mmCIF file of C-alpha atoms and ligand atoms in Angstrom:
data_model
loop_
_atom_site.group_PDB
_atom_site.id
_atom_site.type_symbol
_atom_site.label_atom_id
_atom_site.label_comp_id
_atom_site.label_asym_id
_atom_site.label_seq_id
_atom_site.Cartn_x
_atom_site.Cartn_y
_atom_site.Cartn_z
ATOM 1 C CA MET A 1 120.281 100.579 124.714
ATOM 2 C CA SER A 2 117.198 99.839 122.785
ATOM 3 C CA LYS A 3 117.340 100.051 119.030
ATOM 4 C CA LYS A 4 116.039 103.214 117.418
ATOM 5 C CA VAL A 5 113.541 102.764 114.615
ATOM 6 C CA LEU A 6 112.588 105.148 111.823
ATOM 7 C CA PHE A 7 109.333 104.055 110.169
ATOM 8 C CA VAL A 8 108.566 106.061 107.024
ATOM 9 C CA ILE A 9 105.103 105.839 105.463
ATOM 10 C CA LEU A 10 104.816 107.356 102.000
ATOM 11 C CA ASP A 11 101.101 107.772 101.399
ATOM 12 C CA GLY A 12 99.790 105.970 98.319
ATOM 13 C CA LEU A 13 103.323 104.852 97.422
ATOM 14 C CA GLY A 14 102.427 101.871 95.193
ATOM 15 C CA ASP A 15 101.289 102.648 91.648
ATOM 16 C CA HIS A 16 100.678 101.250 88.178
ATOM 17 C CA PRO A 17 103.214 101.114 85.320
ATOM 18 C CA ASN A 18 102.707 104.229 83.259
ATOM 19 C CA LYS A 19 103.320 104.903 79.550
ATOM 20 C CA GLU A 20 104.452 108.434 80.408
ATOM 21 C CA LEU A 21 107.308 106.853 82.387
ATOM 22 C CA GLY A 22 108.321 104.209 79.872
ATOM 23 C CA ASN A 23 105.969 101.645 81.437
ATOM 24 C CA LYS A 24 107.561 102.066 84.834
ATOM 25 C CA THR A 25 105.767 103.031 88.012
ATOM 26 C CA PRO A 26 106.762 106.406 89.529
ATOM 27 C CA LEU A 27 108.751 104.527 92.202
ATOM 28 C CA GLU A 28 110.520 102.422 89.567
ATOM 29 C CA ALA A 29 111.274 105.448 87.405
ATOM 30 C CA ALA A 30 112.570 107.590 90.267
ATOM 31 C CA LYS A 31 116.319 108.010 90.728
ATOM 32 C CA LYS A 32 116.683 107.193 94.404
ATOM 33 C CA PRO A 33 120.233 106.135 95.205
ATOM 34 C CA ASN A 34 119.799 106.312 98.993
ATOM 35 C CA ILE A 35 116.665 104.199 99.113
ATOM 36 C CA ASP A 36 118.082 101.647 96.674
ATOM 37 C CA LYS A 37 121.323 101.362 98.622
ATOM 38 C CA LEU A 38 119.380 100.681 101.814
ATOM 39 C CA ALA A 39 117.170 98.159 99.986
ATOM 40 C CA ARG A 40 120.237 96.201 98.886
ATOM 41 C CA GLU A 41 121.193 95.795 102.537
ATOM 42 C CA ALA A 42 117.668 95.286 103.858
ATOM 43 C CA GLU A 43 114.952 92.676 104.032
ATOM 44 C CA ASN A 44 112.324 93.507 101.428
ATOM 45 C CA GLY A 45 108.857 92.307 100.659
ATOM 46 C CA ILE A 46 105.396 93.328 99.629
ATOM 47 C CA VAL A 47 102.482 94.151 101.912
ATOM 48 C CA TYR A 48 98.780 93.634 101.465
ATOM 49 C CA VAL A 49 98.068 96.409 103.934
ATOM 50 C CA ILE A 50 94.634 95.096 104.918
ATOM 51 C CA ASP A 51 94.167 91.943 102.858
ATOM 52 C CA LYS A 52 94.224 90.711 99.276
ATOM 53 C CA GLY A 53 91.644 92.470 97.124
ATOM 54 C CA ILE A 54 90.745 95.015 99.799
ATOM 55 C CA ILE A 55 91.272 98.690 98.950
ATOM 56 C CA PRO A 56 92.573 100.473 102.048
ATOM 57 C CA GLY A 57 91.643 103.994 103.004
ATOM 58 C CA SER A 58 94.399 106.038 104.573
ATOM 59 C CA ASP A 59 92.834 105.616 108.008
ATOM 60 C CA THR A 60 92.359 101.838 107.836
ATOM 61 C CA GLY A 61 95.760 101.550 106.127
ATOM 62 C CA HIS A 62 97.453 103.309 109.020
ATOM 63 C CA LEU A 63 95.588 101.330 111.687
ATOM 64 C CA SER A 64 96.793 98.157 109.968
ATOM 65 C CA LEU A 65 100.397 99.375 109.788
ATOM 66 C CA PHE A 66 100.196 100.125 113.529
ATOM 67 C CA GLY A 67 99.122 96.498 114.001
ATOM 68 C CA TYR A 68 95.437 97.037 114.824
ATOM 69 C CA GLU A 69 92.834 94.821 113.123
ATOM 70 C CA ILE A 70 90.340 97.113 111.432
ATOM 71 C CA ASP A 71 87.266 94.976 112.078
ATOM 72 C CA LYS A 72 87.945 95.371 115.789
ATOM 73 C CA TYR A 73 89.375 98.879 116.067
ATOM 74 C CA TYR A 74 88.096 101.036 113.193
ATOM 75 C CA ILE A 75 85.640 103.714 114.383
ATOM 76 C CA GLY A 76 85.294 105.754 111.152
ATOM 77 C CA ARG A 77 87.316 108.575 109.728
ATOM 78 C CA GLY A 78 85.554 111.566 111.270
ATOM 79 C CA SER A 79 86.845 110.910 114.796
ATOM 80 C CA PHE A 80 90.416 110.706 113.500
ATOM 81 C CA GLU A 81 90.041 114.042 111.703
ATOM 82 C CA ALA A 82 88.709 115.582 114.900
ATOM 83 C CA LEU A 83 91.389 114.151 117.206
ATOM 84 C CA GLY A 84 94.077 115.242 114.761
ATOM 85 C CA SER A 85 92.614 118.753 114.690
ATOM 86 C CA ASP A 86 93.088 119.000 118.472
ATOM 87 C CA ILE A 87 89.369 118.709 119.178
ATOM 88 C CA GLU A 88 88.594 117.040 122.505
ATOM 89 C CA LEU A 89 86.221 114.143 121.868
ATOM 90 C CA GLU A 90 83.925 112.457 124.356
ATOM 91 C CA GLU A 91 82.196 109.115 123.902
ATOM 92 C CA GLY A 92 79.264 109.508 121.534
ATOM 93 C CA ASP A 93 80.414 112.688 119.730
ATOM 94 C CA LEU A 94 79.503 112.668 116.036
ATOM 95 C CA SER A 95 82.308 113.632 113.608
ATOM 96 C CA PHE A 96 82.703 113.936 109.853
ATOM 97 C CA ARG A 97 85.519 114.537 107.469
ATOM 98 C CA VAL A 98 84.698 117.685 105.482
ATOM 99 C CA ASN A 99 85.602 118.743 101.970
ATOM 100 C CA PHE A 100 85.093 122.441 101.381
ATOM 101 C CA ALA A 101 83.752 122.465 97.835
ATOM 102 C CA THR A 102 82.195 124.481 95.049
ATOM 103 C CA VAL A 103 78.583 123.945 94.043
ATOM 104 C CA SER A 104 76.954 125.736 91.155
ATOM 105 C CA ASN A 105 73.255 125.349 90.218
ATOM 106 C CA ASN A 106 73.043 122.376 92.574
ATOM 107 C CA ILE A 107 75.906 120.591 90.790
ATOM 108 C CA ILE A 108 79.197 119.768 92.541
ATOM 109 C CA VAL A 109 81.728 121.381 90.217
ATOM 110 C CA ASP A 110 84.863 121.125 92.387
ATOM 111 C CA ARG A 111 85.202 118.841 95.409
ATOM 112 C CA ARG A 112 88.470 120.479 96.445
ATOM 113 C CA ILE A 113 88.200 124.265 95.860
ATOM 114 C CA ASN A 114 91.275 124.024 93.583
ATOM 115 C CA ARG A 115 93.174 122.590 96.598
ATOM 116 C CA ASN A 116 93.560 126.240 97.580
ATOM 117 C CA ASP A 117 92.269 127.523 100.896
ATOM 118 C CA TYR A 118 92.555 131.237 100.144
ATOM 119 C CA GLY A 119 89.989 133.085 102.265
ATOM 120 C CA LEU A 120 88.563 129.959 103.909
ATOM 121 C CA GLU A 121 89.752 130.858 107.401
ATOM 122 C CA GLU A 122 88.048 134.272 107.238
ATOM 123 C CA ILE A 123 84.815 132.816 105.856
ATOM 124 C CA LEU A 124 84.721 130.241 108.666
ATOM 125 C CA ASN A 125 85.414 132.870 111.315
ATOM 126 C CA ASP A 126 82.553 135.009 110.054
ATOM 127 C CA PHE A 127 80.256 131.963 109.802
ATOM 128 C CA ARG A 128 80.696 131.246 113.524
ATOM 129 C CA GLY A 129 77.811 133.552 114.491
ATOM 130 C CA ILE A 130 75.376 131.488 112.438
ATOM 131 C CA LEU A 131 76.673 128.252 113.990
ATOM 132 C CA ASP A 132 76.104 129.799 117.440
ATOM 133 C CA LYS A 133 72.444 130.386 116.533
ATOM 134 C CA ILE A 134 71.999 126.790 115.351
ATOM 135 C CA GLU A 135 73.638 125.591 118.572
ATOM 136 C CA SER A 136 71.199 127.423 120.795
ATOM 137 C CA GLU A 137 68.207 126.475 118.647
ATOM 138 C CA TYR A 138 68.939 122.747 119.041
ATOM 139 C CA GLY A 139 70.839 122.652 122.338
ATOM 140 C CA ILE A 140 73.970 121.169 120.775
ATOM 141 C CA LYS A 141 77.637 122.110 120.239
ATOM 142 C CA ILE A 142 79.072 122.467 116.720
ATOM 143 C CA ILE A 143 82.748 122.588 115.789
ATOM 144 C CA LEU A 144 83.639 123.313 112.150
ATOM 145 C CA LYS A 145 87.372 123.597 111.525
ATOM 146 C CA LYS A 146 89.600 123.741 108.470
ATOM 147 C CA GLY A 147 92.595 121.486 107.925
ATOM 148 C CA VAL A 148 95.102 121.384 105.044
ATOM 149 C CA GLU A 149 93.964 122.778 101.658
ATOM 150 C CA HIS A 150 90.270 121.898 101.087
ATOM 151 C CA ARG A 151 90.020 119.565 104.062
ATOM 152 C CA GLY A 152 88.245 120.074 107.336
ATOM 153 C CA VAL A 153 86.258 118.508 110.141
ATOM 154 C CA LEU A 154 82.751 118.846 111.560
ATOM 155 C CA VAL A 155 81.901 117.680 115.078
ATOM 156 C CA ILE A 156 78.474 117.755 116.712
ATOM 157 C CA LYS A 157 78.172 117.151 120.425
ATOM 158 C CA GLY A 158 74.860 116.342 122.053
ATOM 159 C CA ILE A 159 73.286 114.200 119.331
ATOM 160 C CA LYS A 160 72.019 110.717 120.143
ATOM 161 C CA GLU A 161 70.891 109.287 116.781
ATOM 162 C CA TYR A 162 73.236 108.753 113.867
ATOM 163 C CA ASN A 163 71.460 106.810 111.148
ATOM 164 C CA ILE A 164 71.834 109.234 108.246
ATOM 165 C CA THR A 165 73.251 109.516 104.714
ATOM 166 C CA GLU A 166 76.271 111.619 103.700
ATOM 167 C CA ASN A 167 76.574 114.043 100.768
ATOM 168 C CA ASP A 168 80.114 113.396 99.522
ATOM 169 C CA ILE A 169 80.152 110.535 97.057
ATOM 170 C CA HIS A 170 83.659 111.299 95.743
ATOM 171 C CA GLU A 171 82.262 112.493 92.423
ATOM 172 C CA GLU A 172 82.082 115.779 90.571
ATOM 173 C CA ASN A 173 79.529 117.025 88.002
ATOM 174 C CA VAL A 174 76.749 115.305 89.901
ATOM 175 C CA LYS A 175 73.771 116.802 91.687
ATOM 176 C CA VAL A 176 74.355 117.575 95.334
ATOM 177 C CA GLU A 177 72.155 115.522 97.678
ATOM 178 C CA LYS A 178 70.517 116.533 100.950
ATOM 179 C CA ILE A 179 71.399 114.572 104.090
ATOM 180 C CA LYS A 180 68.614 112.050 104.694
ATOM 181 C CA ALA A 181 67.533 110.263 107.857
ATOM 182 C CA LEU A 182 67.487 106.486 107.465
ATOM 183 C CA ASP A 183 65.122 106.033 110.389
ATOM 184 C CA GLU A 184 62.521 108.124 112.161
ATOM 185 C CA LYS A 185 64.688 108.791 115.231
ATOM 186 C CA SER A 186 67.515 110.332 113.169
ATOM 187 C CA ARG A 187 65.352 112.985 111.480
ATOM 188 C CA LEU A 188 66.533 115.753 113.773
ATOM 189 C CA THR A 189 70.194 114.903 113.100
ATOM 190 C CA ALA A 190 69.606 115.125 109.335
ATOM 191 C CA GLU A 191 67.749 118.416 109.808
ATOM 192 C CA ILE A 192 70.644 119.925 111.788
ATOM 193 C CA LEU A 193 73.234 118.861 109.212
ATOM 194 C CA ASN A 194 71.178 120.225 106.313
ATOM 195 C CA LYS A 195 70.743 123.478 108.208
ATOM 196 C CA ILE A 196 74.526 123.840 108.676
ATOM 197 C CA ILE A 197 75.244 123.019 105.022
ATOM 198 C CA ASP A 198 72.483 125.236 103.571
ATOM 199 C CA SER A 199 73.358 128.158 105.856
ATOM 200 C CA PHE A 200 77.002 127.894 104.806
ATOM 201 C CA TYR A 201 76.000 128.017 101.137
ATOM 202 C CA GLU A 202 73.828 131.111 101.574
ATOM 203 C CA PHE A 203 76.355 132.853 103.795
ATOM 204 C CA SER A 204 79.536 132.151 101.861
ATOM 205 C CA GLU A 205 78.113 133.037 98.451
ATOM 206 C CA ARG A 206 77.973 136.666 99.499
ATOM 207 C CA HIS A 207 81.326 136.730 101.310
ATOM 208 C CA GLU A 208 83.966 139.232 100.240
ATOM 209 C CA LYS A 209 86.674 136.521 100.178
ATOM 210 C CA ASN A 210 84.769 134.584 97.546
ATOM 211 C CA LYS A 211 84.715 137.655 95.332
ATOM 212 C CA GLU A 212 88.495 137.808 95.736
ATOM 213 C CA ARG A 213 88.786 134.097 94.932
ATOM 214 C CA LYS A 214 86.875 134.620 91.702
ATOM 215 C CA GLU A 215 89.175 137.502 90.775
ATOM 216 C CA LYS A 216 92.120 135.184 91.300
ATOM 217 C CA GLY A 217 90.549 132.597 88.999
ATOM 218 C CA LEU A 218 89.686 130.288 91.912
ATOM 219 C CA ASN A 219 86.401 128.499 92.488
ATOM 220 C CA PRO A 220 84.384 129.903 95.395
ATOM 221 C CA VAL A 221 84.249 128.117 98.755
ATOM 222 C CA ASN A 222 80.508 127.657 99.138
ATOM 223 C CA TYR A 223 79.726 124.103 100.150
ATOM 224 C CA ILE A 224 80.351 121.542 102.867
ATOM 225 C CA LEU A 225 80.599 117.936 101.719
ATOM 226 C CA ILE A 226 80.610 115.432 104.578
ATOM 227 C CA ARG A 227 81.714 111.837 104.767
ATOM 228 C CA GLY A 228 83.439 109.410 107.143
ATOM 229 C CA LYS A 229 80.704 109.485 109.797
ATOM 230 C CA SER A 230 82.153 108.443 113.110
ATOM 231 C CA VAL A 231 80.820 108.103 116.646
ATOM 232 C CA TYR A 232 83.699 108.362 119.091
ATOM 233 C CA LYS A 233 84.672 105.476 121.321
ATOM 234 C CA GLU A 234 87.944 105.569 123.234
ATOM 235 C CA LEU A 235 90.435 102.738 122.795
ATOM 236 C CA ASP A 236 90.858 100.524 125.845
ATOM 237 C CA LYS A 237 93.906 101.566 127.895
ATOM 238 C CA LYS A 238 95.642 98.197 127.667
ATOM 239 C CA GLU A 239 95.299 98.309 123.883
ATOM 240 C CA LYS A 240 97.141 101.605 123.516
ATOM 241 C CA PHE A 241 100.427 101.475 121.603
ATOM 242 C CA GLU A 242 102.809 101.733 124.544
ATOM 243 C CA ASN A 243 100.967 99.126 126.633
ATOM 244 C CA ARG A 244 100.469 96.781 123.699
ATOM 245 C CA TYR A 245 104.081 96.810 122.456
ATOM 246 C CA LYS A 246 106.044 98.039 125.492
ATOM 247 C CA ILE A 247 107.796 100.663 123.390
ATOM 248 C CA LYS A 248 107.402 104.425 123.111
ATOM 249 C CA GLY A 249 106.479 105.888 119.740
ATOM 250 C CA ILE A 250 105.862 109.256 118.125
ATOM 251 C CA PHE A 251 104.106 109.919 114.840
ATOM 252 C CA LEU A 252 105.111 112.908 112.707
ATOM 253 C CA ALA A 253 102.673 114.143 110.080
ATOM 254 C CA ALA A 254 101.275 117.355 108.665
ATOM 255 C CA ALA A 255 97.648 116.423 107.989
ATOM 256 C CA PRO A 256 95.198 116.130 110.908
ATOM 257 C CA MET A 257 93.574 112.800 109.975
ATOM 258 C CA TYR A 258 96.864 110.933 110.242
ATOM 259 C CA LEU A 259 97.774 112.590 113.532
ATOM 260 C CA GLY A 260 94.296 111.576 114.709
ATOM 261 C CA VAL A 261 94.704 107.861 113.902
ATOM 262 C CA ALA A 262 98.026 107.943 115.747
ATOM 263 C CA LYS A 263 96.468 109.717 118.758
ATOM 264 C CA TYR A 264 93.613 107.218 118.810
ATOM 265 C CA VAL A 265 96.046 104.292 119.220
ATOM 266 C CA GLY A 266 97.920 106.233 121.898
ATOM 267 C CA LEU A 267 101.013 107.372 120.019
ATOM 268 C CA ASP A 268 102.461 110.774 120.786
ATOM 269 C CA THR A 269 102.138 113.082 117.796
ATOM 270 C CA GLU A 270 103.820 116.135 116.358
ATOM 271 C CA LYS A 271 103.233 118.286 113.308
ATOM 272 C CA PRO A 272 106.759 119.267 112.248
ATOM 273 C CA LEU A 273 107.137 123.035 112.332
ATOM 274 C CA GLY A 274 106.784 124.341 108.778
ATOM 275 C CA SER A 275 105.334 121.141 107.304
ATOM 276 C CA ASN A 276 102.263 121.553 105.103
ATOM 277 C CA GLY A 277 101.037 118.125 103.947
ATOM 278 C CA THR A 278 101.130 119.093 100.277
ATOM 279 C CA ALA A 279 103.142 117.900 97.300
ATOM 280 C CA LYS A 280 105.495 120.805 98.042
ATOM 281 C CA GLU A 281 106.250 119.395 101.462
ATOM 282 C CA ASN A 282 108.939 120.939 103.629
ATOM 283 C CA LEU A 283 110.922 117.722 104.088
ATOM 284 C CA PHE A 284 113.587 119.434 106.169
ATOM 285 C CA SER A 285 110.996 119.982 108.896
ATOM 286 C CA PHE A 286 110.479 116.201 109.110
ATOM 287 C CA TYR A 287 114.224 115.620 109.221
ATOM 288 C CA GLN A 288 114.594 118.070 112.103
ATOM 289 C CA SER A 289 111.655 116.686 114.006
ATOM 290 C CA ALA A 290 112.862 113.073 113.590
ATOM 291 C CA ILE A 291 116.315 113.957 114.947
ATOM 292 C CA LYS A 292 114.841 115.975 117.806
ATOM 293 C CA ASN A 293 112.623 113.073 118.937
ATOM 294 C CA ARG A 294 115.021 110.196 118.344
ATOM 295 C CA ASP A 295 116.439 110.008 121.849
ATOM 296 C CA LYS A 296 113.055 110.235 123.575
ATOM 297 C CA TYR A 297 111.325 107.471 121.609
ATOM 298 C CA ASP A 298 112.009 103.904 120.473
ATOM 299 C CA ILE A 299 110.184 104.433 117.198
ATOM 300 C CA VAL A 300 109.683 107.569 115.124
ATOM 301 C CA PHE A 301 107.017 107.347 112.423
ATOM 302 C CA ILE A 302 107.077 109.806 109.529
ATOM 303 C CA HIS A 303 104.042 110.224 107.304
ATOM 304 C CA ILE A 304 104.422 112.028 103.966
ATOM 305 C CA LYS A 305 101.178 112.885 102.192
ATOM 306 C CA GLY A 306 102.287 114.341 98.827
ATOM 307 C CA THR A 307 102.811 111.007 97.052
ATOM 308 C CA ASP A 308 99.105 110.228 97.454
ATOM 309 C CA SER A 309 97.816 113.674 96.410
ATOM 310 C CA LEU A 310 99.872 113.584 93.199
ATOM 311 C CA SER A 311 98.447 110.132 92.384
ATOM 312 C CA HIS A 312 94.863 111.309 92.942
ATOM 313 C CA ASP A 313 95.604 114.219 90.621
ATOM 314 C CA LYS A 314 97.028 111.782 88.014
ATOM 315 C CA LYS A 315 100.490 113.337 87.986
ATOM 316 C CA PRO A 316 102.900 110.371 87.730
ATOM 317 C CA ARG A 317 105.891 112.509 86.656
ATOM 318 C CA GLU A 318 105.501 114.801 89.631
ATOM 319 C CA LYS A 319 105.095 111.790 91.928
ATOM 320 C CA LYS A 320 108.370 110.411 90.578
ATOM 321 C CA LYS A 321 110.112 113.742 91.206
ATOM 322 C CA PHE A 322 108.659 113.953 94.695
ATOM 323 C CA ILE A 323 110.012 110.468 95.501
ATOM 324 C CA GLU A 324 113.416 111.683 94.277
ATOM 325 C CA ARG A 325 113.219 114.604 96.700
ATOM 326 C CA ILE A 326 112.281 112.260 99.545
ATOM 327 C CA ASP A 327 115.281 110.089 98.690
ATOM 328 C CA GLU A 328 117.671 113.001 98.830
ATOM 329 C CA GLU A 329 116.217 115.277 101.477
ATOM 330 C CA LEU A 330 114.794 112.748 103.924
ATOM 331 C CA ILE A 331 116.093 109.183 103.575
ATOM 332 C CA GLY A 332 119.577 110.300 102.533
ATOM 333 C CA LYS A 333 119.889 112.485 105.618
ATOM 334 C CA LEU A 334 118.294 110.104 108.121
ATOM 335 C CA LYS A 335 119.621 106.725 107.031
ATOM 336 C CA ASP A 336 122.661 106.811 109.310
ATOM 337 C CA GLU A 337 120.781 108.258 112.290
ATOM 338 C CA PHE A 338 118.673 105.191 113.193
ATOM 339 C CA ASP A 339 119.422 101.493 113.799
ATOM 340 C CA ILE A 340 116.402 100.169 111.963
ATOM 341 C CA ILE A 341 114.664 101.774 108.993
ATOM 342 C CA VAL A 342 111.266 100.749 107.674
ATOM 343 C CA LEU A 343 109.968 102.221 104.419
ATOM 344 C CA THR A 344 106.543 101.429 103.014
ATOM 345 C CA GLY A 345 103.152 102.902 102.083
ATOM 346 C CA ASP A 346 99.650 102.767 103.551
ATOM 347 C CA HIS A 347 98.176 101.571 100.223
ATOM 348 C CA SER A 348 98.707 101.942 96.493
ATOM 349 C CA THR A 349 97.214 104.932 94.683
ATOM 350 C CA SER A 350 97.111 104.692 90.902
ATOM 351 C CA SER A 351 98.144 107.849 89.079
ATOM 352 C CA ILE A 352 96.325 106.411 86.047
ATOM 353 C CA LEU A 353 93.010 105.775 87.813
ATOM 354 C CA GLY A 354 93.356 108.597 90.349
ATOM 355 C CA ARG A 355 92.194 106.369 93.211
ATOM 356 C CA HIS A 356 93.421 103.889 95.804
ATOM 357 C CA THR A 357 93.795 100.307 94.611
ATOM 358 C CA SER A 358 94.102 96.951 96.350
ATOM 359 C CA ASP A 359 97.584 96.341 94.889
ATOM 360 C CA PRO A 360 100.159 95.579 97.577
ATOM 361 C CA VAL A 361 102.907 98.072 98.508
ATOM 362 C CA PRO A 362 106.643 97.417 98.746
ATOM 363 C CA ILE A 363 108.315 97.352 102.148
ATOM 364 C CA MET A 364 111.890 97.330 103.364
ATOM 365 C CA ILE A 365 113.163 96.680 106.859
ATOM 366 C CA TYR A 366 116.785 97.702 107.093
ATOM 367 C CA HIS A 367 118.786 96.557 110.124
ATOM 368 C CA GLU A 368 122.268 95.396 110.916
ATOM 369 C CA ASN A 369 121.650 91.665 110.675
ATOM 370 C CA ALA A 370 119.198 91.732 107.793
ATOM 371 C CA ARG A 371 118.960 88.633 105.642
ATOM 372 C CA ARG A 372 119.624 90.718 102.571
ATOM 373 C CA GLY A 373 118.409 89.185 99.366
ATOM 374 C CA PHE A 374 118.301 89.922 95.696
ATOM 375 C CA VAL A 375 116.506 93.250 95.641
ATOM 376 C CA LYS A 376 118.629 95.942 94.008
ATOM 377 C CA ASN A 377 115.901 98.524 93.435
ATOM 378 C CA PHE A 378 113.143 99.289 95.867
ATOM 379 C CA SER A 379 109.937 98.929 93.856
ATOM 380 C CA GLU A 380 106.509 97.341 93.624
ATOM 381 C CA ARG A 381 107.718 94.574 91.317
ATOM 382 C CA LYS A 382 111.246 93.943 92.580
ATOM 383 C CA CYS A 383 110.476 93.696 96.286
ATOM 384 C CA ILE A 384 108.585 90.440 95.875
ATOM 385 C CA LYS A 385 111.996 88.824 95.450
ATOM 386 C CA GLY A 386 113.002 89.971 98.934
ATOM 387 C CA THR A 387 113.437 87.846 102.029
ATOM 388 C CA LEU A 388 110.376 89.223 103.835
ATOM 389 C CA GLY A 389 108.063 87.750 101.223
ATOM 390 C CA ILE A 390 104.395 88.640 101.253
ATOM 391 C CA LEU A 391 103.046 90.241 104.421
ATOM 392 C CA LYS A 392 99.843 91.654 105.810
ATOM 393 C CA GLY A 393 99.961 95.115 107.362
ATOM 394 C CA ILE A 394 99.202 93.903 110.888
ATOM 395 C CA GLU A 395 102.236 91.582 110.825
ATOM 396 C CA ILE A 396 104.799 94.372 110.433
ATOM 397 C CA MET A 397 104.863 95.565 114.065
ATOM 398 C CA LYS A 398 105.365 92.005 115.333
ATOM 399 C CA ILE A 399 108.304 91.457 112.969
ATOM 400 C CA LEU A 400 109.730 94.811 113.941
ATOM 401 C CA LEU A 401 109.527 94.132 117.688
ATOM 402 C CA ASP A 402 111.838 91.150 117.300
ATOM 403 C CA LYS A 403 114.356 93.234 115.363
ATOM 404 C CA MET A 404 114.207 95.693 118.264
ATOM 405 C CA GLU A 405 114.997 92.888 120.749
ATOM 406 C CA LYS A 406 111.452 93.227 122.107
ATOM 407 C CA GLY A 407 109.918 90.183 120.457
ATOM 408 C CA ILE A 408 107.682 87.648 122.109
ATOM 409 C CA MET A 409 109.127 84.161 122.488
ATOM 410 C CA ILE A 410 106.811 81.211 122.800
ATOM 411 C CA GLY A 411 108.232 78.154 124.589
ATOM 412 C CA THR A 412 111.656 77.955 126.228
HETATM 413 ZN ZN1 LIG B 1 96.837 107.015 102.315
HETATM 414 ZN ZN1 LIG B 2 94.425 108.913 98.961
#
């Protein structure tokens, strides 16, 4: 019987020492008896997910953890958002990651509509008629779909030129910019995007749901910020996960982008029933889904988003508490259900700086015959003393395959 692997990715797990936590990182400060017990019996190390000094995005971070070199396989975030939102992509489709945002007097005042999607679904449904008109005017297809909280995706089918700017520069209190064509041939593409964005602004400003949002003390949903331009290209069949590694895997996550990266590399995917991708994640849904899929797959990936969101929002105490919940409600319950357990992150996110950093993340690989070392607490600083040493993200799958008795031997 092949060994069963649980591979848990806590988004933005690594962090900086924080005065609020007695100069500990949230992971160091967290009481996590289950994780620490496993770490004592595991091989531990630290991972430069892409490479030293490189700040990973969540998409490139995940590709690397799956063992795919980003310079060869990265096609931009938009396609991943689209695939993860169950949008069928064909070669050449243009996709963007969307932030639904609030703009006032041409200034971006909130890039994330208070992380609250109240009324957004209704506004988008009512906006469909205007998108239909733009479609027939230009002979294209437009898909605009919401994801978790303020997130969404925009796909345009039937466009041939892509050399344009984007309008989301990750900053607030700055003037909103029009989409610009960077060459003559892309002018029509820029025109279409500006038309969608401007029409949404005019339309949503008057929408009943935005009046209700204001009454609730929420910022209105009135703007579409786009980034992560991506032109879809399908991964070669022989490069897909199952063909590349000769094992079957499933990826469990709540947020579309992550499900999309997994789909792109050919993993099966599932959004656990009741999961929400927020810092108030329903961890029981992941537990249930992991158990349900264990017999069908060699490897079950779990992606938990909340750790990253809390770091972006500069909430180290809440990140610490969330890690404590993960220890109790997820790792504690699953640790005896799998033969091999991997725990790591896709990058560090500093809850002081509120952004991703190039700092490495800790990793543990627990298995029966682990060369256990001197790591008593699973953390950014302690794991460097572990027997795995310093790894790159793309090395993890190779190491794991050997632990699963599926390694590649060279020579006789
Ligand atoms: Zn991430
Ligand atoms: Zn992040």
